[in-house]
mmCIF file of C-alpha atoms and ligand atoms in Angstrom:
data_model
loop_
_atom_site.group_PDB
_atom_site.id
_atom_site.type_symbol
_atom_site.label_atom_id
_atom_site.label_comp_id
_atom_site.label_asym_id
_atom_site.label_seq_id
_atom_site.Cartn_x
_atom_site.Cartn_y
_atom_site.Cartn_z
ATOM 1 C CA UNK A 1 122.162 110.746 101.517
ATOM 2 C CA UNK A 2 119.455 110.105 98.597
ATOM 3 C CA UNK A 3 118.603 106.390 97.474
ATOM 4 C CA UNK A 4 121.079 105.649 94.665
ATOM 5 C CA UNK A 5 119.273 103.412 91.720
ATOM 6 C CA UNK A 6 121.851 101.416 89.295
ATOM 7 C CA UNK A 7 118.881 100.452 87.208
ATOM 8 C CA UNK A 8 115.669 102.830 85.444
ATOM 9 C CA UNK A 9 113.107 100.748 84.925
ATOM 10 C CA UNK A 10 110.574 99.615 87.269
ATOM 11 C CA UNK A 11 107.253 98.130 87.439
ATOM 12 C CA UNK A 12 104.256 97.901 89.844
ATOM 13 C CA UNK A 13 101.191 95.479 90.062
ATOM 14 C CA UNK A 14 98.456 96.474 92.094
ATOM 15 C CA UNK A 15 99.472 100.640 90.658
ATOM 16 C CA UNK A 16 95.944 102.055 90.318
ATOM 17 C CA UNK A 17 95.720 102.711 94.552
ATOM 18 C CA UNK A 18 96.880 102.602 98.062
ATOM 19 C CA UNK A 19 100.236 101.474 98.501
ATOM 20 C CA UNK A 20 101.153 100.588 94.604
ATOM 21 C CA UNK A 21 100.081 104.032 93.339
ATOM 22 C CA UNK A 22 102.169 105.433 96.312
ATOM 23 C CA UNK A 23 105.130 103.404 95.590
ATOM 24 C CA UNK A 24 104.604 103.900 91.435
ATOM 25 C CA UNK A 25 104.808 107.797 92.194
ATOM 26 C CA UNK A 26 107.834 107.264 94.791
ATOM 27 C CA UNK A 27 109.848 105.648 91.912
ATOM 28 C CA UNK A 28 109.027 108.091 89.359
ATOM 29 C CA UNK A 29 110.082 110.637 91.709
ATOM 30 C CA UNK A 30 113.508 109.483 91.558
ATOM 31 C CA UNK A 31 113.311 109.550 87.790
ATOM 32 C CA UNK A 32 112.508 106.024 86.819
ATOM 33 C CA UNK A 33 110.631 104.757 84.166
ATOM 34 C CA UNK A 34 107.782 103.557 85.502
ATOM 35 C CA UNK A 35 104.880 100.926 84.329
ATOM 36 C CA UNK A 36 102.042 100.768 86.376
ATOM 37 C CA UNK A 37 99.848 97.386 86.252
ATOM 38 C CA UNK A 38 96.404 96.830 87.694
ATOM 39 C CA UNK A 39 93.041 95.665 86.984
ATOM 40 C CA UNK A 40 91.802 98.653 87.692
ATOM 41 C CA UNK A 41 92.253 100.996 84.717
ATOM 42 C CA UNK A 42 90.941 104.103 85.825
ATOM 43 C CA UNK A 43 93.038 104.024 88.969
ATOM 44 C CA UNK A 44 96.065 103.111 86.773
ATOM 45 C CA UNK A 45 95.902 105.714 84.340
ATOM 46 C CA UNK A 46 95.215 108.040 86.901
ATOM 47 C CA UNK A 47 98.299 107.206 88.596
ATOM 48 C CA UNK A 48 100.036 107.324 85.493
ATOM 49 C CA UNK A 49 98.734 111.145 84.889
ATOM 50 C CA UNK A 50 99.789 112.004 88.303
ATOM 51 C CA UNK A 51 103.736 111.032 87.243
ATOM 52 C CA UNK A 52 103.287 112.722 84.397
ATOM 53 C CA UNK A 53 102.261 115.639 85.579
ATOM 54 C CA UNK A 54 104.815 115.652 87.825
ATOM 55 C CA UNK A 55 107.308 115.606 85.251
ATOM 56 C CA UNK A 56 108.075 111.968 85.337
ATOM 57 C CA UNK A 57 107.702 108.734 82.636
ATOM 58 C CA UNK A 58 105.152 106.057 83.190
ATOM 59 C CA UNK A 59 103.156 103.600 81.479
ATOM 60 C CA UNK A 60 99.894 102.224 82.736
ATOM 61 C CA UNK A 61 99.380 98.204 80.840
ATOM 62 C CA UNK A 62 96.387 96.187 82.481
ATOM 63 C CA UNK A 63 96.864 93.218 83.777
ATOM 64 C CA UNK A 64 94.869 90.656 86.278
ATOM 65 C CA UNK A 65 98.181 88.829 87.719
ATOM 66 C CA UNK A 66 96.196 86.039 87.854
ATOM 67 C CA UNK A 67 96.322 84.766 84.457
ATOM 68 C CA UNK A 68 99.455 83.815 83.462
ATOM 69 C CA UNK A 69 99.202 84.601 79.683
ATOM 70 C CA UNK A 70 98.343 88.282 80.895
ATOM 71 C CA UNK A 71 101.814 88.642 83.574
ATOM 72 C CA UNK A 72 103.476 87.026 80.626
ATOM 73 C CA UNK A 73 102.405 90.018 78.286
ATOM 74 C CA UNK A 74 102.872 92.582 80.714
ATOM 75 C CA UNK A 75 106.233 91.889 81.042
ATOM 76 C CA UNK A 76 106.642 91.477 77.012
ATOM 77 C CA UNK A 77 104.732 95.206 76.761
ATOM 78 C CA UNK A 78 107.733 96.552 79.436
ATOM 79 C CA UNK A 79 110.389 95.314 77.351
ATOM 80 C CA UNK A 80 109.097 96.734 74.368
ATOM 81 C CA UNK A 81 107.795 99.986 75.953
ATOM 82 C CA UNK A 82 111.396 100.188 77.597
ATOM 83 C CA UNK A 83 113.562 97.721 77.310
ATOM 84 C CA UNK A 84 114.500 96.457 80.376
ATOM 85 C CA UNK A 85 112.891 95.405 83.356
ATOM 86 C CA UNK A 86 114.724 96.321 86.803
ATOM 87 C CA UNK A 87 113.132 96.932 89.660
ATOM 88 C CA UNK A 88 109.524 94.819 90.692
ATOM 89 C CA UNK A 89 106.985 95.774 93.070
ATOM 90 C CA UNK A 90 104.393 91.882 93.014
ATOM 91 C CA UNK A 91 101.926 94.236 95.067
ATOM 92 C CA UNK A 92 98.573 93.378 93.817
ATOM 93 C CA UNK A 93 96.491 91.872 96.627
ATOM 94 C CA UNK A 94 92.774 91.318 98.246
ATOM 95 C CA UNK A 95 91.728 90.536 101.661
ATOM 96 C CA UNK A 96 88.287 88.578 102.453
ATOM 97 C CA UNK A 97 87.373 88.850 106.411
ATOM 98 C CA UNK A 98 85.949 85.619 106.932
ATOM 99 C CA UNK A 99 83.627 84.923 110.418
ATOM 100 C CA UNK A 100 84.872 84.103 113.347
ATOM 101 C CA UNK A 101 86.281 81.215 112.909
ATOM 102 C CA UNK A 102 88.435 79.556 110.144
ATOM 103 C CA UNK A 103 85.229 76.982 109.239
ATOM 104 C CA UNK A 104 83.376 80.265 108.389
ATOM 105 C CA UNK A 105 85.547 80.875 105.254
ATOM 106 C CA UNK A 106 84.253 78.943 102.055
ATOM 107 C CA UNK A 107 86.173 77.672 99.002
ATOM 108 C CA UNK A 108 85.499 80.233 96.588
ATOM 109 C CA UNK A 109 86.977 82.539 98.964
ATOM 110 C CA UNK A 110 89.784 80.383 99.706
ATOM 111 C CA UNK A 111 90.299 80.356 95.857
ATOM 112 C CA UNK A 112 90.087 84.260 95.538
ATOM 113 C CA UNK A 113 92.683 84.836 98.033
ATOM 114 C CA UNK A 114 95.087 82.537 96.561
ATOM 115 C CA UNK A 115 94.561 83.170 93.410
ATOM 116 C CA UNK A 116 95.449 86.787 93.723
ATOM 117 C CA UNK A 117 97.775 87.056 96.792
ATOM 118 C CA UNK A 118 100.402 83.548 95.946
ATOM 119 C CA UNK A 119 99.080 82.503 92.173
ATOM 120 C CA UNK A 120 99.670 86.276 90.913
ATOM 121 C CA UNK A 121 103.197 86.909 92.903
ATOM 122 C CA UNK A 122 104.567 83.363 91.659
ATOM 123 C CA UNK A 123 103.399 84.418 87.974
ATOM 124 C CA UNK A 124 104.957 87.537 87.997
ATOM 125 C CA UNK A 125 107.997 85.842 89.757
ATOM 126 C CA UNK A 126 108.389 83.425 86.395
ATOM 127 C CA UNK A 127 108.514 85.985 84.224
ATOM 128 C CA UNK A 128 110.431 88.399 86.101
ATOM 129 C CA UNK A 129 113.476 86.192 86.999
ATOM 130 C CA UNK A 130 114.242 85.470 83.000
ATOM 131 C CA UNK A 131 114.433 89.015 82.001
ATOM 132 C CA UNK A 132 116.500 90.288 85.172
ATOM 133 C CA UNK A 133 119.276 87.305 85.010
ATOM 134 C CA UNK A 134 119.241 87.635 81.313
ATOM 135 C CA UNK A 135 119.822 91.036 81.531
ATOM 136 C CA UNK A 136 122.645 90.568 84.311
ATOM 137 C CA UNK A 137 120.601 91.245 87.323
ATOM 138 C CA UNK A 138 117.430 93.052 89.346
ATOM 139 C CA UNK A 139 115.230 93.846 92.445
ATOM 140 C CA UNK A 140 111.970 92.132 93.375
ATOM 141 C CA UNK A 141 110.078 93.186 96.635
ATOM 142 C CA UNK A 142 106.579 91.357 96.524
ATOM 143 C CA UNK A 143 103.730 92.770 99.349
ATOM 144 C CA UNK A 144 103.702 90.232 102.374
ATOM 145 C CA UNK A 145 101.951 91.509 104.998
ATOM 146 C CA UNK A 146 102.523 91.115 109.242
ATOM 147 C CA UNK A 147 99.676 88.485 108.594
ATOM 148 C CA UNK A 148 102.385 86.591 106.481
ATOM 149 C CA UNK A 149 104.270 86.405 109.640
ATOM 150 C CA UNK A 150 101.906 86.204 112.574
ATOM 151 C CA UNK A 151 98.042 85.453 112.927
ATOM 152 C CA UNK A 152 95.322 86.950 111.112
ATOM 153 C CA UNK A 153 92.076 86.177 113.233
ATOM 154 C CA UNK A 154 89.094 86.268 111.309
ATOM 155 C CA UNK A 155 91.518 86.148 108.369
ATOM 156 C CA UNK A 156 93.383 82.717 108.360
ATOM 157 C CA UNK A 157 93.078 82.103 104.474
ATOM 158 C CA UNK A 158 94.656 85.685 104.232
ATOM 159 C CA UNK A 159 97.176 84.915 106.423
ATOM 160 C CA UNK A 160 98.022 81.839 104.638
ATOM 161 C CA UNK A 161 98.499 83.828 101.540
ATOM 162 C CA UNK A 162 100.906 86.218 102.841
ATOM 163 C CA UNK A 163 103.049 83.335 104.819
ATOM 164 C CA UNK A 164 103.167 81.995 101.329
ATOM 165 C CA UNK A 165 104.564 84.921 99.683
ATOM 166 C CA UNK A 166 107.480 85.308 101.858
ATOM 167 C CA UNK A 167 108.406 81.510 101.557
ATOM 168 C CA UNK A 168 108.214 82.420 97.328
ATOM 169 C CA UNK A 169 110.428 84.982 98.447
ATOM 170 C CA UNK A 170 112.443 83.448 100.193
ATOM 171 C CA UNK A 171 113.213 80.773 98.064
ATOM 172 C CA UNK A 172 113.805 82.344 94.791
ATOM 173 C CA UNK A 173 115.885 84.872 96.377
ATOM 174 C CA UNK A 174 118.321 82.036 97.407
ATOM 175 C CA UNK A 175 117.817 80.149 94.341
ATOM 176 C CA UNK A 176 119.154 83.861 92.666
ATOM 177 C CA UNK A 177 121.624 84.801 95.288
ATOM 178 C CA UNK A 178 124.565 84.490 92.952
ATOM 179 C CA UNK A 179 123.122 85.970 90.209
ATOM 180 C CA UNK A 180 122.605 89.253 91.158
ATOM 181 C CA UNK A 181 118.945 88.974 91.773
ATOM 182 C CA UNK A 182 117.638 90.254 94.786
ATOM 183 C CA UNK A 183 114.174 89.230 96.269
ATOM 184 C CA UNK A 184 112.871 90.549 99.371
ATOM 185 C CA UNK A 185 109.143 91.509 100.887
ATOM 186 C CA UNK A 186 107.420 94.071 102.652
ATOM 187 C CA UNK A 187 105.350 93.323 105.472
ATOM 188 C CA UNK A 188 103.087 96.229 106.474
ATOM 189 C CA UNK A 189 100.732 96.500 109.521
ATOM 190 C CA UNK A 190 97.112 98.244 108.790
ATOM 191 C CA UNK A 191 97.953 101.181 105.996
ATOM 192 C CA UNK A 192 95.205 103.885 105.730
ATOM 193 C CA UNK A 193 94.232 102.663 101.821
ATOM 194 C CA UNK A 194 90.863 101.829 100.301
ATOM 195 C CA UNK A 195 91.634 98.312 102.030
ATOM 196 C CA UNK A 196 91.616 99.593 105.678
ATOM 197 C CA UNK A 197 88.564 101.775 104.721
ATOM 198 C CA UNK A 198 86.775 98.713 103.380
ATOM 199 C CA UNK A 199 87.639 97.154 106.216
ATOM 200 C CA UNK A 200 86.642 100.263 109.081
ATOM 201 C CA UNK A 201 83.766 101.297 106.840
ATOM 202 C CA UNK A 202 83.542 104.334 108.543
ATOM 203 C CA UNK A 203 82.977 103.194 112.051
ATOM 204 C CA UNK A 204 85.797 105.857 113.795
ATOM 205 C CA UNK A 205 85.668 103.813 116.865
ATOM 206 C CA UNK A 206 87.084 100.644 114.794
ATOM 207 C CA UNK A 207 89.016 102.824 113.483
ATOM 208 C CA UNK A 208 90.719 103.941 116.322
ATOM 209 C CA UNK A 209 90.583 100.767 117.943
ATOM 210 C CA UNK A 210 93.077 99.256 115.608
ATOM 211 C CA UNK A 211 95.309 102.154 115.264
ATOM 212 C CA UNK A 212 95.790 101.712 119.091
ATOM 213 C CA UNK A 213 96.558 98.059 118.671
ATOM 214 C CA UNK A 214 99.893 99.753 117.018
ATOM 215 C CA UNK A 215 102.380 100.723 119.536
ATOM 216 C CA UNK A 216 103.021 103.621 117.602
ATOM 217 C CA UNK A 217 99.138 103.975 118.505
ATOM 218 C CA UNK A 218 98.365 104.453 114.529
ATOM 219 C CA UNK A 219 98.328 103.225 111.038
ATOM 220 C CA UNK A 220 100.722 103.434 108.681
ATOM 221 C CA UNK A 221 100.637 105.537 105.498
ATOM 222 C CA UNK A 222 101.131 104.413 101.835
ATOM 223 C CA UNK A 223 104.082 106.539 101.729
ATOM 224 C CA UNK A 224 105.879 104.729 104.776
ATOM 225 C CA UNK A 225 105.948 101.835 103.141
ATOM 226 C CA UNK A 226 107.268 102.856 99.504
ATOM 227 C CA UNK A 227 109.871 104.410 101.223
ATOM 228 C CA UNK A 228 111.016 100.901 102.239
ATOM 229 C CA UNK A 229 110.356 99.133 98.654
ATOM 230 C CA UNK A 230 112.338 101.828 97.544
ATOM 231 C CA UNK A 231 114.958 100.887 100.141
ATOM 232 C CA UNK A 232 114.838 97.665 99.254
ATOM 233 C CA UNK A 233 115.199 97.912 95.631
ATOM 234 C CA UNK A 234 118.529 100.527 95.744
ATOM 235 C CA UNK A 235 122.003 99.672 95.918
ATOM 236 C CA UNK A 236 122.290 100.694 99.611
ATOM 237 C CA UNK A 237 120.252 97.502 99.999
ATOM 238 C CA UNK A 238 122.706 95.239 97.849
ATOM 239 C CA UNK A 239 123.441 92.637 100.784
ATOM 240 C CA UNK A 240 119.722 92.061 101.650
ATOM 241 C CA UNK A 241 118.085 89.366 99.716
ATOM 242 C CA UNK A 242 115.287 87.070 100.774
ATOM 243 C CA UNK A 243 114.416 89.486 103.739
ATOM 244 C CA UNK A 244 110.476 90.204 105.111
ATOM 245 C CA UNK A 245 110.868 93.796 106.242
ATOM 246 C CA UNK A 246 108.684 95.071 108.734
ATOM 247 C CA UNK A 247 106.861 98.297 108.134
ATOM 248 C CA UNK A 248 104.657 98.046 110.833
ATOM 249 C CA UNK A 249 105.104 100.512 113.561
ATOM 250 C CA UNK A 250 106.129 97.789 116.260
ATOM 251 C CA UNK A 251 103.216 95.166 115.728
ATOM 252 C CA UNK A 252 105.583 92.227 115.788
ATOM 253 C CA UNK A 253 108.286 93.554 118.676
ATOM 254 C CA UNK A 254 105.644 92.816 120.786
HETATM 255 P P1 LIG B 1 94.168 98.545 97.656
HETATM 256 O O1 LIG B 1 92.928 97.720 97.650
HETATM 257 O O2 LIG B 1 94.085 100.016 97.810
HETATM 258 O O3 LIG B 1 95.029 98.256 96.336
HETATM 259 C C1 LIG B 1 95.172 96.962 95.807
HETATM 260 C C2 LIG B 1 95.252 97.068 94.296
HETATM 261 O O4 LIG B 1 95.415 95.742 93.744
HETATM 262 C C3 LIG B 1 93.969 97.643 93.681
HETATM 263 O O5 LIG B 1 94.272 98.721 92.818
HETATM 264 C C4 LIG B 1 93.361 96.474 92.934
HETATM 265 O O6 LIG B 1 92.635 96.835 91.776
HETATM 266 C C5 LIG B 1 94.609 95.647 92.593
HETATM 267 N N1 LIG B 1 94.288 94.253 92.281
HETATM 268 C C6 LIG B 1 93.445 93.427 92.950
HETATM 269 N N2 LIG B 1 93.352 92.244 92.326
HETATM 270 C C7 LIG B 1 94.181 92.315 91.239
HETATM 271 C C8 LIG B 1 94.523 91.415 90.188
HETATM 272 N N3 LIG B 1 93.981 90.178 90.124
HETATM 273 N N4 LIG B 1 95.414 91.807 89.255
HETATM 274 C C9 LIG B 1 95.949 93.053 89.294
HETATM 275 N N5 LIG B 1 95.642 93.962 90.244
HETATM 276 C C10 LIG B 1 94.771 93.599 91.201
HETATM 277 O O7 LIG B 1 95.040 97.906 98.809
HETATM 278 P P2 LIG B 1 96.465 98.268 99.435
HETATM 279 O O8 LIG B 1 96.237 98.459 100.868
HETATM 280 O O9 LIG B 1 97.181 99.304 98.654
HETATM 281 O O10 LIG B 1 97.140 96.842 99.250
HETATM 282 C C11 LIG B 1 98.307 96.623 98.489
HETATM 283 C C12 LIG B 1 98.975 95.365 99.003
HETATM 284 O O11 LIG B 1 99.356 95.571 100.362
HETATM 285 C C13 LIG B 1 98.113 94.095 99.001
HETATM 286 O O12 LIG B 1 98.906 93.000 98.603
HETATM 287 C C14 LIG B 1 97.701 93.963 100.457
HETATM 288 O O13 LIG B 1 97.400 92.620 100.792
HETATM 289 C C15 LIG B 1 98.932 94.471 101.155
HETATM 290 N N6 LIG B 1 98.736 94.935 102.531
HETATM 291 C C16 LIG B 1 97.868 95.946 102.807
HETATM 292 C C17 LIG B 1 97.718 96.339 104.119
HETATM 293 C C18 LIG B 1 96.757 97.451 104.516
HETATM 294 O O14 LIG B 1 96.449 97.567 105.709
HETATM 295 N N7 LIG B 1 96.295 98.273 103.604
HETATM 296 C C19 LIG B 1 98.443 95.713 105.142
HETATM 297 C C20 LIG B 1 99.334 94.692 104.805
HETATM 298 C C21 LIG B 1 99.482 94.314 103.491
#
């Protein structure tokens, strides 16, 4: 049975790579519209050719989900570009490693991190909820992370971050629970994207070494875990709301 989508319009921060430009070409696939966001222009208009040549509809509008007055015209651009505003994928995201231990992190990084990871999923969250109750309802899924739900050595400030983004989850999806507003998260273990390879920098023993930490002894791909924004987004989902699903091939059973 195929994914069945009530809505056709749907929009993804954090588009130009890794799991957004995955998720951004998943969507078109099933023939929504599709705006792709990011600071990143090249990336985003190169994931916007690679719906189009596919046969699909997509928009690329930059955006640093940072600043508000940017999220706020990103969403104003959707409307106009397509009048509606259905589906949401709050993906855009960095990761810092600090040293060993939390002391080792500084403020500016501390400031990065939340800036991006909590202060850009709460602005796109303000101007999302308007446009989907106005319109008479909607699907968020914002990009937690296992980090958001267990400890991140050498990354505690991340880890705060993504803890954060499933309690703004969770609470707007129960302040929208009668309204036909659905919020949920994704929380993915390592994903091979330019963010694991930043992170492995080549070293295949690293590498390895935290694909065996999986006890599906590997990383995830992109493509596992737009398959579960998808999910998460389509009617066959319509009684989940304000869930942090694990796409993480058994990190946290253990
Ligand atoms: P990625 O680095 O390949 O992609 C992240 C994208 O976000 C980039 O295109 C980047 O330009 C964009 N971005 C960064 N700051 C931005 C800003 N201020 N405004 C708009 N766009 C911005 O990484 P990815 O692995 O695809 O990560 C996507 C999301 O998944 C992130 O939220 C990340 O924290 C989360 N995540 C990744 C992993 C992993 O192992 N790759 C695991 C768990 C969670």
């Amino acid at each position: 049975m195929g994914m069945v989508f009530s809505g056709e319009v749907a929009l993804v921060t954090g588009g130009a790579a890794g799991i957004g430009r995955e998720t951004a070409l998943a969507f078109a696939a099933e023939g929504l519209k599709v705006v792709v966001s990011d600071v990143d222009v090249a990336g985003g208009e190169g994931t916007v050719a690679l719906i189009r040549n596919a046969g699909g509809t997509a928009s690329f509008i930059r955006c640093d989900v940072t600043r508000d007055a940017e999220v706020k015209a990103l969403m104003e651009a959707t409307l106009a570009a397509y009048g509606r505003l259905d589906y949401a994928f709050n993906n855009a995201g960095i990761e810092i490693e600090q040293g060993d231990r939390l002391p080792d992190g500084t403020e500016a990084e501390f400031d990065a991190i939340m800036n991006v990871n909590v202060k850009g999923v709460w602005n796109c969250l303000r101007h999302q909820l308007p446009i989907m109750l106005a319109q008479g309802g909607g699907a968020v899924v914002n990009t937690a992370s296992i980090a958001g739900l267990c400890a991140a050595p050498k990354m505690s400030i991340y880890a705060a971050s993504k803890h954060a983004v499933i309690g703004l989850t969770k609470s707007a999806a129960i302040e929208y629970a009668r309204k036909k507003v659905r919020v949920n998260a994704v929380c993915p273990a390592v994903i091979d994207t330019e963010m694991f390879r930043r992170a492995h920098g080549g070293d295949e023993q690293y590498a390895a070494g935290v694909a065996s930490r999986h006890p599906m002894g590997r990383v995830g791909q992109p493509g596992e875990i737009a398959a579960a924004v998808l999910f998460l987004c389509s009617d066959g989902a319509a009684f989940t709301t304000g869930h942090a699903l694990t796409v993480d091939g058994g990190w946290t059973a253990i």
